[in-house]
One Martini backbone bead per residue (centre of mass of N, CA, C, O) as a GRO file, in nm:
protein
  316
    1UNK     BB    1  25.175  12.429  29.556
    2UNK     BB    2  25.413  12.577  29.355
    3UNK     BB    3  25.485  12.754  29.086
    4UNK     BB    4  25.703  12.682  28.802
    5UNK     BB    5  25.892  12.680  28.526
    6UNK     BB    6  26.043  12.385  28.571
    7UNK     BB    7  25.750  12.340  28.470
    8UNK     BB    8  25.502  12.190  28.299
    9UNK     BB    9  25.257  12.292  28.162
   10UNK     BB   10  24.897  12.162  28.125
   11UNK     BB   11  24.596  12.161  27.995
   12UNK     BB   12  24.242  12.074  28.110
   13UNK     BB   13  23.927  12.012  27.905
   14UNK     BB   14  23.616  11.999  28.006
   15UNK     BB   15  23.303  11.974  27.889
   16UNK     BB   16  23.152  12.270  27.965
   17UNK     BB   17  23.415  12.460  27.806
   18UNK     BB   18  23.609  12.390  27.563
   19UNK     BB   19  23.628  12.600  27.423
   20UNK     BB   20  23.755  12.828  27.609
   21UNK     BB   21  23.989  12.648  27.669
   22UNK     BB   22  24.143  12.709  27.366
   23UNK     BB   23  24.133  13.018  27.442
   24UNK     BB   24  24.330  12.959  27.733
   25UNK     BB   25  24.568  12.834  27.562
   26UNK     BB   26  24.636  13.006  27.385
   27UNK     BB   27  24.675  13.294  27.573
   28UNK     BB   28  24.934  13.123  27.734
   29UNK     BB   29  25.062  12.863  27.570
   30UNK     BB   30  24.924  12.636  27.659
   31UNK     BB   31  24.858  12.275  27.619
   32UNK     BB   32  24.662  12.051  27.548
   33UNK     BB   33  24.538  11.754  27.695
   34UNK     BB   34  24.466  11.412  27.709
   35UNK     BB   35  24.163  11.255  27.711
   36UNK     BB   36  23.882  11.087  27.876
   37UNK     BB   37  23.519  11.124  27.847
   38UNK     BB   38  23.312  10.915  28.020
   39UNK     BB   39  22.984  10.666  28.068
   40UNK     BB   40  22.824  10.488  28.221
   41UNK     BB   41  22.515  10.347  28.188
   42UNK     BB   42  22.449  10.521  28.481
   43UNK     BB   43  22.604  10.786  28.463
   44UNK     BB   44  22.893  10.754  28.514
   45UNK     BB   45  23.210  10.836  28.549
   46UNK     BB   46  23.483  10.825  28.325
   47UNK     BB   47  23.839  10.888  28.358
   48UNK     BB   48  24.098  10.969  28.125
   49UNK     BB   49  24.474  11.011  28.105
   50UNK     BB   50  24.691  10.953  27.814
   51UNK     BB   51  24.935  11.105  27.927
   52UNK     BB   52  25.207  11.239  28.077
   53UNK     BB   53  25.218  11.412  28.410
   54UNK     BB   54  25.481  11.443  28.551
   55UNK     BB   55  25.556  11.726  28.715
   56UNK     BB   56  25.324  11.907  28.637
   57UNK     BB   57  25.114  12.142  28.572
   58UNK     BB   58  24.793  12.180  28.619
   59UNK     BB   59  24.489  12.280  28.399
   60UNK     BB   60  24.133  12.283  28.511
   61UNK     BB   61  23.865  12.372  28.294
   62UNK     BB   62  23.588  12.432  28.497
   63UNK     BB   63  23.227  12.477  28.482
   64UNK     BB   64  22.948  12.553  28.730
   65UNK     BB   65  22.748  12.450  28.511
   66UNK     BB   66  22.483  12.328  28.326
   67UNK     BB   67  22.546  12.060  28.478
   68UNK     BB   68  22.640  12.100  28.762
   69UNK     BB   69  22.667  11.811  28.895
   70UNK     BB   70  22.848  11.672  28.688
   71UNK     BB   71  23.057  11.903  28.653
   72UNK     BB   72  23.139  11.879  28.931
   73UNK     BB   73  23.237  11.579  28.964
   74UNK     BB   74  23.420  11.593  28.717
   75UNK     BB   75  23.619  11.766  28.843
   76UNK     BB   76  23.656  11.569  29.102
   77UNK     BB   77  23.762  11.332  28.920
   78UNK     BB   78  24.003  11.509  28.777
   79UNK     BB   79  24.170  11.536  29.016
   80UNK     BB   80  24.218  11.283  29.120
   81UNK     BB   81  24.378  11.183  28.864
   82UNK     BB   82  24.592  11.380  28.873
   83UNK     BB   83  24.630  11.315  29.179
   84UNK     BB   84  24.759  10.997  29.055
   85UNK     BB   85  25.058  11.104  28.867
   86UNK     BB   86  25.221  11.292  28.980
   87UNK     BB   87  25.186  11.592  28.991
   88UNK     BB   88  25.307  11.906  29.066
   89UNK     BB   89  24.988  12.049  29.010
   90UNK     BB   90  24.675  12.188  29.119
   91UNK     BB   91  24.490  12.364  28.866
   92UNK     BB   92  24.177  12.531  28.909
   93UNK     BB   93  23.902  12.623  28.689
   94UNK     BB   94  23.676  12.904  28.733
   95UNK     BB   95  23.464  13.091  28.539
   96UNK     BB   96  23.166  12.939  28.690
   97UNK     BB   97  23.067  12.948  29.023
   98UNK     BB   98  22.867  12.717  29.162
   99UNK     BB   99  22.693  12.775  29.432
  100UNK     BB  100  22.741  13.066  29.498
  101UNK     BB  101  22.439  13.217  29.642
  102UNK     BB  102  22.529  13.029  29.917
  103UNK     BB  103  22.703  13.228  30.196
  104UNK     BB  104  22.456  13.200  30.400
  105UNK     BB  105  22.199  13.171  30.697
  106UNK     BB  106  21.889  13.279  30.605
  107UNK     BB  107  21.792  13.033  30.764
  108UNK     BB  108  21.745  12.779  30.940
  109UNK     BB  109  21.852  12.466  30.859
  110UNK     BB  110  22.094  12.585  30.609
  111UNK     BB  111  22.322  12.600  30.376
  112UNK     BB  112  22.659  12.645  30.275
  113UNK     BB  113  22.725  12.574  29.935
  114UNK     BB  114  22.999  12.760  29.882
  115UNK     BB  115  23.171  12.602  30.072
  116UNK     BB  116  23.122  12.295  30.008
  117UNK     BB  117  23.254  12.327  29.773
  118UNK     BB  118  23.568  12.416  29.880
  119UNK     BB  119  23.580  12.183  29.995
  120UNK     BB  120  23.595  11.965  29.820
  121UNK     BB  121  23.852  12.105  29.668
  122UNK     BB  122  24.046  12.085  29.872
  123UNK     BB  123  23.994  11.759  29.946
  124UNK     BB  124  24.096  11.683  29.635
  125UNK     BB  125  24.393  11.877  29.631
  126UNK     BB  126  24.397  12.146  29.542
  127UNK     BB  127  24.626  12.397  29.523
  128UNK     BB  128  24.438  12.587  29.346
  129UNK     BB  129  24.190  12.880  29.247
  130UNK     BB  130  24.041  13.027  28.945
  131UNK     BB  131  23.826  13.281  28.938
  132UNK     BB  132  23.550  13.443  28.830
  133UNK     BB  133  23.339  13.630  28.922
  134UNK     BB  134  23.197  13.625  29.184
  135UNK     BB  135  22.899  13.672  29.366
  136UNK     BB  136  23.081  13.678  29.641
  137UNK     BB  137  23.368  13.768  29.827
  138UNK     BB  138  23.353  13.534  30.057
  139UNK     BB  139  23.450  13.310  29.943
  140UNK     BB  140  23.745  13.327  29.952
  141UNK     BB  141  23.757  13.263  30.291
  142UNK     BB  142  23.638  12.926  30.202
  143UNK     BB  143  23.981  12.933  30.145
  144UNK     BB  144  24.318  12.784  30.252
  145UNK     BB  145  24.376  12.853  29.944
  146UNK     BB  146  24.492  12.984  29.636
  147UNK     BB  147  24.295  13.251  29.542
  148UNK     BB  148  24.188  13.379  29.205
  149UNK     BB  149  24.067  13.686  29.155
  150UNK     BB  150  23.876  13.754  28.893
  151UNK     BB  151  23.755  14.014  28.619
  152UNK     BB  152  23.534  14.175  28.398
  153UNK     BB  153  23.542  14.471  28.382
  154UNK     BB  154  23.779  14.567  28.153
  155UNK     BB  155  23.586  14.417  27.925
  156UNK     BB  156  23.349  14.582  27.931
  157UNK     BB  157  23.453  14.884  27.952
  158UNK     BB  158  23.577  14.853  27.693
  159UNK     BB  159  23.322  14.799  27.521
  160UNK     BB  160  23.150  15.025  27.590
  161UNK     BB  161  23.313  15.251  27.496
  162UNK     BB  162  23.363  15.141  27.175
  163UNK     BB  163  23.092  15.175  27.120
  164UNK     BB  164  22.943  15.447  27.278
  165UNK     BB  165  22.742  15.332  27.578
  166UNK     BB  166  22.901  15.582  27.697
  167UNK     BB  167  22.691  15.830  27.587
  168UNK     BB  168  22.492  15.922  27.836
  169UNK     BB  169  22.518  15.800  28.108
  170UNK     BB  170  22.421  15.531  28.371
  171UNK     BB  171  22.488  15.334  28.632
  172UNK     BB  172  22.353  15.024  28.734
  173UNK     BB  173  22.215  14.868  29.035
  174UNK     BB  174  21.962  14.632  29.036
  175UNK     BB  175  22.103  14.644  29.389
  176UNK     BB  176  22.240  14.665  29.656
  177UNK     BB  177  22.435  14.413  29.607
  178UNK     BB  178  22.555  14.578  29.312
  179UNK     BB  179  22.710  14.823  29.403
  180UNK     BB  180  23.030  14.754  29.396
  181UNK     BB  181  23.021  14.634  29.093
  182UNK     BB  182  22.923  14.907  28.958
  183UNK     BB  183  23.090  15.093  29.034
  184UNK     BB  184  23.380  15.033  28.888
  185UNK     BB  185  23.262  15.093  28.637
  186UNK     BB  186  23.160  15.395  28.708
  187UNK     BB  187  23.499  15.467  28.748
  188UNK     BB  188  23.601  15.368  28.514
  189UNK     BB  189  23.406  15.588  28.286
  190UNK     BB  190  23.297  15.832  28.464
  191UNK     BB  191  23.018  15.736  28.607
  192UNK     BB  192  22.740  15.737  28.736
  193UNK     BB  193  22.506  15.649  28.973
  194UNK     BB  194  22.271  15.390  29.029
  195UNK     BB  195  21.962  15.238  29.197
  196UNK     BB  196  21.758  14.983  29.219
  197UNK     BB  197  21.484  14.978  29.488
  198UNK     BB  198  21.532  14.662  29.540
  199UNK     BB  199  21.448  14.453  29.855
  200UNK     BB  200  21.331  14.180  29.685
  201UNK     BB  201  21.533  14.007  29.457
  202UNK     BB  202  21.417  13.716  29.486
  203UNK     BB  203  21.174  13.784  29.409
  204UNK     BB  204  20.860  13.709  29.174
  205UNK     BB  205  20.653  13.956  29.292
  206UNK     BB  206  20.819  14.195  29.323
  207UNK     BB  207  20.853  14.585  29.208
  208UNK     BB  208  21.039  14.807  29.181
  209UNK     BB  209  20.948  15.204  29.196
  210UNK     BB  210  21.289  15.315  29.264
  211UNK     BB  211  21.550  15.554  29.230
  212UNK     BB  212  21.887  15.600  29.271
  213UNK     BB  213  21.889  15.871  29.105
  214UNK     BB  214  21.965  15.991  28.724
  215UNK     BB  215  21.828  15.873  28.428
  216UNK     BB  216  21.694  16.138  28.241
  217UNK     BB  217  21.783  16.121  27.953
  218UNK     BB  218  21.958  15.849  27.970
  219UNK     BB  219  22.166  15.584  27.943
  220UNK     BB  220  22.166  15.280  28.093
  221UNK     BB  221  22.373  15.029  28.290
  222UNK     BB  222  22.347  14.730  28.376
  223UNK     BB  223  22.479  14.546  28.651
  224UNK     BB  224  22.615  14.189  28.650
  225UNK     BB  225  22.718  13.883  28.731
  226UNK     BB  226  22.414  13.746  28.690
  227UNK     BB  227  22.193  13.541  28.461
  228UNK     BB  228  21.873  13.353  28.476
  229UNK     BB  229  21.561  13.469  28.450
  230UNK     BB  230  21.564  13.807  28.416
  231UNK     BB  231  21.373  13.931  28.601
  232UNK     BB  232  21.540  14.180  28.702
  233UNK     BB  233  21.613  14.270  28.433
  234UNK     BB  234  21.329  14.364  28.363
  235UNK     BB  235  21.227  14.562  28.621
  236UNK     BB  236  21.477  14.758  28.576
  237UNK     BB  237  21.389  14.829  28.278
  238UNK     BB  238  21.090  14.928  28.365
  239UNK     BB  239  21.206  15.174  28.562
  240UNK     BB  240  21.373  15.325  28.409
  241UNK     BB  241  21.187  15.417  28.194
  242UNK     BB  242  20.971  15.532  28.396
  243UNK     BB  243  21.218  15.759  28.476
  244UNK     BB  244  21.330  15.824  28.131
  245UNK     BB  245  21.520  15.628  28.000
  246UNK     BB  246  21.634  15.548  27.685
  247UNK     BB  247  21.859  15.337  27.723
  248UNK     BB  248  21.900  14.971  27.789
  249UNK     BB  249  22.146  14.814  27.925
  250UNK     BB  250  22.373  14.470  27.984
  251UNK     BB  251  22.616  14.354  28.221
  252UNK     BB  252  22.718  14.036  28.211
  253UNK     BB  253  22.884  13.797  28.273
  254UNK     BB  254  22.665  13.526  28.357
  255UNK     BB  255  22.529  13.296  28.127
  256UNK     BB  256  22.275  13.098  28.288
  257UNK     BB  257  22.009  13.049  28.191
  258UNK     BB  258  21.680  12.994  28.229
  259UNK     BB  259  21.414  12.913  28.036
  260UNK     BB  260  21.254  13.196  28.121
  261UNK     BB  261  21.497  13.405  27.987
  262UNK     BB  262  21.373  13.445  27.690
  263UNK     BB  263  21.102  13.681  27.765
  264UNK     BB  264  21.262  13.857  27.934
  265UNK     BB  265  21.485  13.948  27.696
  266UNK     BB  266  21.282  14.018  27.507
  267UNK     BB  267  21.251  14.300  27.603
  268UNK     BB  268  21.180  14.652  27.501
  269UNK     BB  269  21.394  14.765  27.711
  270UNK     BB  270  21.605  14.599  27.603
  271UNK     BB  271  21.875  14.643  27.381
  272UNK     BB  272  22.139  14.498  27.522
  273UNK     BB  273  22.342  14.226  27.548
  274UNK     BB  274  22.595  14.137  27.790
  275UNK     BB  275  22.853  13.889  27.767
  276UNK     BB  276  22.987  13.554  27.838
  277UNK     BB  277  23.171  13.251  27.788
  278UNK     BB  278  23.151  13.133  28.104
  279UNK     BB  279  22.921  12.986  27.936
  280UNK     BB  280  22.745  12.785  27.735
  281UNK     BB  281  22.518  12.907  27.468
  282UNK     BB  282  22.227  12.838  27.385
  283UNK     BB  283  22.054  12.877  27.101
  284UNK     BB  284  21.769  12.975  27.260
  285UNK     BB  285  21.942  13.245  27.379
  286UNK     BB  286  21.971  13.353  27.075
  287UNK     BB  287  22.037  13.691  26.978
  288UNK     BB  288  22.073  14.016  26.868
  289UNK     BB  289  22.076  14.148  27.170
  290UNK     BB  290  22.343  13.939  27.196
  291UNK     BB  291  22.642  13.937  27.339
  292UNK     BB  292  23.014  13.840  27.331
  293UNK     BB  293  23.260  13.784  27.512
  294UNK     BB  294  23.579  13.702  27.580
  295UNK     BB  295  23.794  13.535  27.882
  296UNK     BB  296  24.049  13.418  27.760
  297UNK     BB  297  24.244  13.600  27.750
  298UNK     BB  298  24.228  13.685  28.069
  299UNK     BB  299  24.278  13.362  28.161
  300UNK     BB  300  24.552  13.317  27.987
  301UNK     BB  301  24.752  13.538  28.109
  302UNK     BB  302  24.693  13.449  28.434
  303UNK     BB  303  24.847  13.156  28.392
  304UNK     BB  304  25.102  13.308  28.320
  305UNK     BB  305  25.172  13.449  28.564
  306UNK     BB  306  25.128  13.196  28.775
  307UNK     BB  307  25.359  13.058  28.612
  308UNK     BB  308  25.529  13.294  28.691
  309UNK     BB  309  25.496  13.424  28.952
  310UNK     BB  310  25.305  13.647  28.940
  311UNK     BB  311  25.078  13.928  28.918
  312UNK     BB  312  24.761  13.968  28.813
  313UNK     BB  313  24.703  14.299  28.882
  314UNK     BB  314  24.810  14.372  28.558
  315UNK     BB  315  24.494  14.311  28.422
  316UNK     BB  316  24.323  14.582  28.605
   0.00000   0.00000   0.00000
């Protein structure tokens, strides 16, 4: 179903990232709606939604970011819940689409895992999804409905802009598969490419030695789209430091962030780490050398486009 200003907007915040739902809220002027979300004694879901929304638009905000499975699961309960109200329709927001990483057949006999995202959300009735800084853009693809994609590039170059992080620098793509997404930066900036030649990035053990492009005397700034273990963002500021690089920053969308991450990012060559709130960050990751971007007016902006039928494309 499409949306038109006929209906009135809803948003439901549930538990993954209810800040960042309150500043999507604001930036949109769409009200937050009343729900109930509890768990029955075995840790199954109960939700209830308090109020009439009858016709409305309704637009559920949740991350599929830890605990992933608890956070699917509630998403796809309430959207059951919202369809079974008469809601005129029925918009998922995904800041951190979990799942992300398995877009395709790696070796024999392996799922794919960001597919079954999609269907799963499809078959629960969702009319439309608003996701964040995709993994992998092929994504889209996995999608029947109106999928928008958003991305935090122009909040990133202008924060980086405004502190003055871009004087003397080079953009850095920590490796191959992230050459299009730090270029997009470093056409906004007006800055050169770098590519830290990591030919398996997935490994725990490989160490890339190898840098492609001139990052001598310049300040570096690695672009990716999240942080899980920090080990890829620490090897590639080891390299990057042995290459000649002044100060090495990380500008990274979804701090996703796991256990490990806290020893990697306390590296002596990271001077900086910029991410979003597009995942509640816990205590134990917070840091002086973290900063933090708000993505709410950004997804608040384009829900309003969205409910007025307009182009998000002039947010970007």
């Amino acid at each position: 179903m499409s949306s038109n200003t006929t209906h009135k907007p809803i948003i439901f915040a549930l538990n993954s990232n209810k800040p960042l739902a309150e500043k999507i809220a604001a930036a949109s002027g769409m009200p937050l709606g009343k729900s109930t979300i509890n768990q029955f004694s075995d840790g199954e879901i109960k939700i209830s939604i308090d109020e009439s929304i009858r016709g409305d638009d309704v637009y559920i905000i949740q991350s599929i970011a830890n605990p992933a499975n608890d956070n699917l699961m509630e998403l796809l309960i309430m959207i059951d819940a919202v369809r079974r109200t008469s809601a005129h329709s029925i918009n998922v927001v995904i800041p951190y689409y979990g799942y992300s990483r398995s877009t395709k057949k790696t070796r024999s006999r392996a799922p794919i895992t960001a597919k079954l995202i999609a269907t799963f959300l499809q078959n629960s009735s969702a009319d439309r999804v608003i996701a964040l800084d995709l993994h992998a853009a092929q994504i889209q693809g996995f999608f029947n409905i109106p999928l928008d994609h958003l991305n935090a590039d122009r909040l990133m170059s202008e924060y980086l802009h405004d502190q003055h992080l871009d004087d003397n620098a080079v953009v850095v793509a920590p490796d191959h598969n992230g050459v299009a997404r730090a270029r997009n930066i470093a056409n906004r900036l007006e800055l050169p490419l770098a590519i830290v030649d990591n030919r398996d990035p997935e490994s725990n053990d490989y160490v890339p030695e190898a840098i492609i492009g001139d990052v001598k005397g310049k300040n570096a700034i690695i672009i990716d789209d999240m942080i899980v273990t920090g080990r890829k963002m620490k090897v590639s500021a080891d390299v990057l430091k042995d290459h000649g690089a002044k100060k090495v920053y990380a500008a990274v969308t979804h701090p996703v962030f796991a256990d490990d991450a806290v020893k990697n990012l306390n590296d002596d060559n990271l001077s900086r780490i910029i991410v979003t709130d597009s995942i509640v960050i816990p205590d134990k990751f917070k840091s002086d050398k973290l900063t933090v971007l708000s993505v709410g007016e950004l997804i608040g902006k384009a829900l309003k486009l969205i409910q007025e039928d307009k182009s998000t494309h002039v947010l970007f």
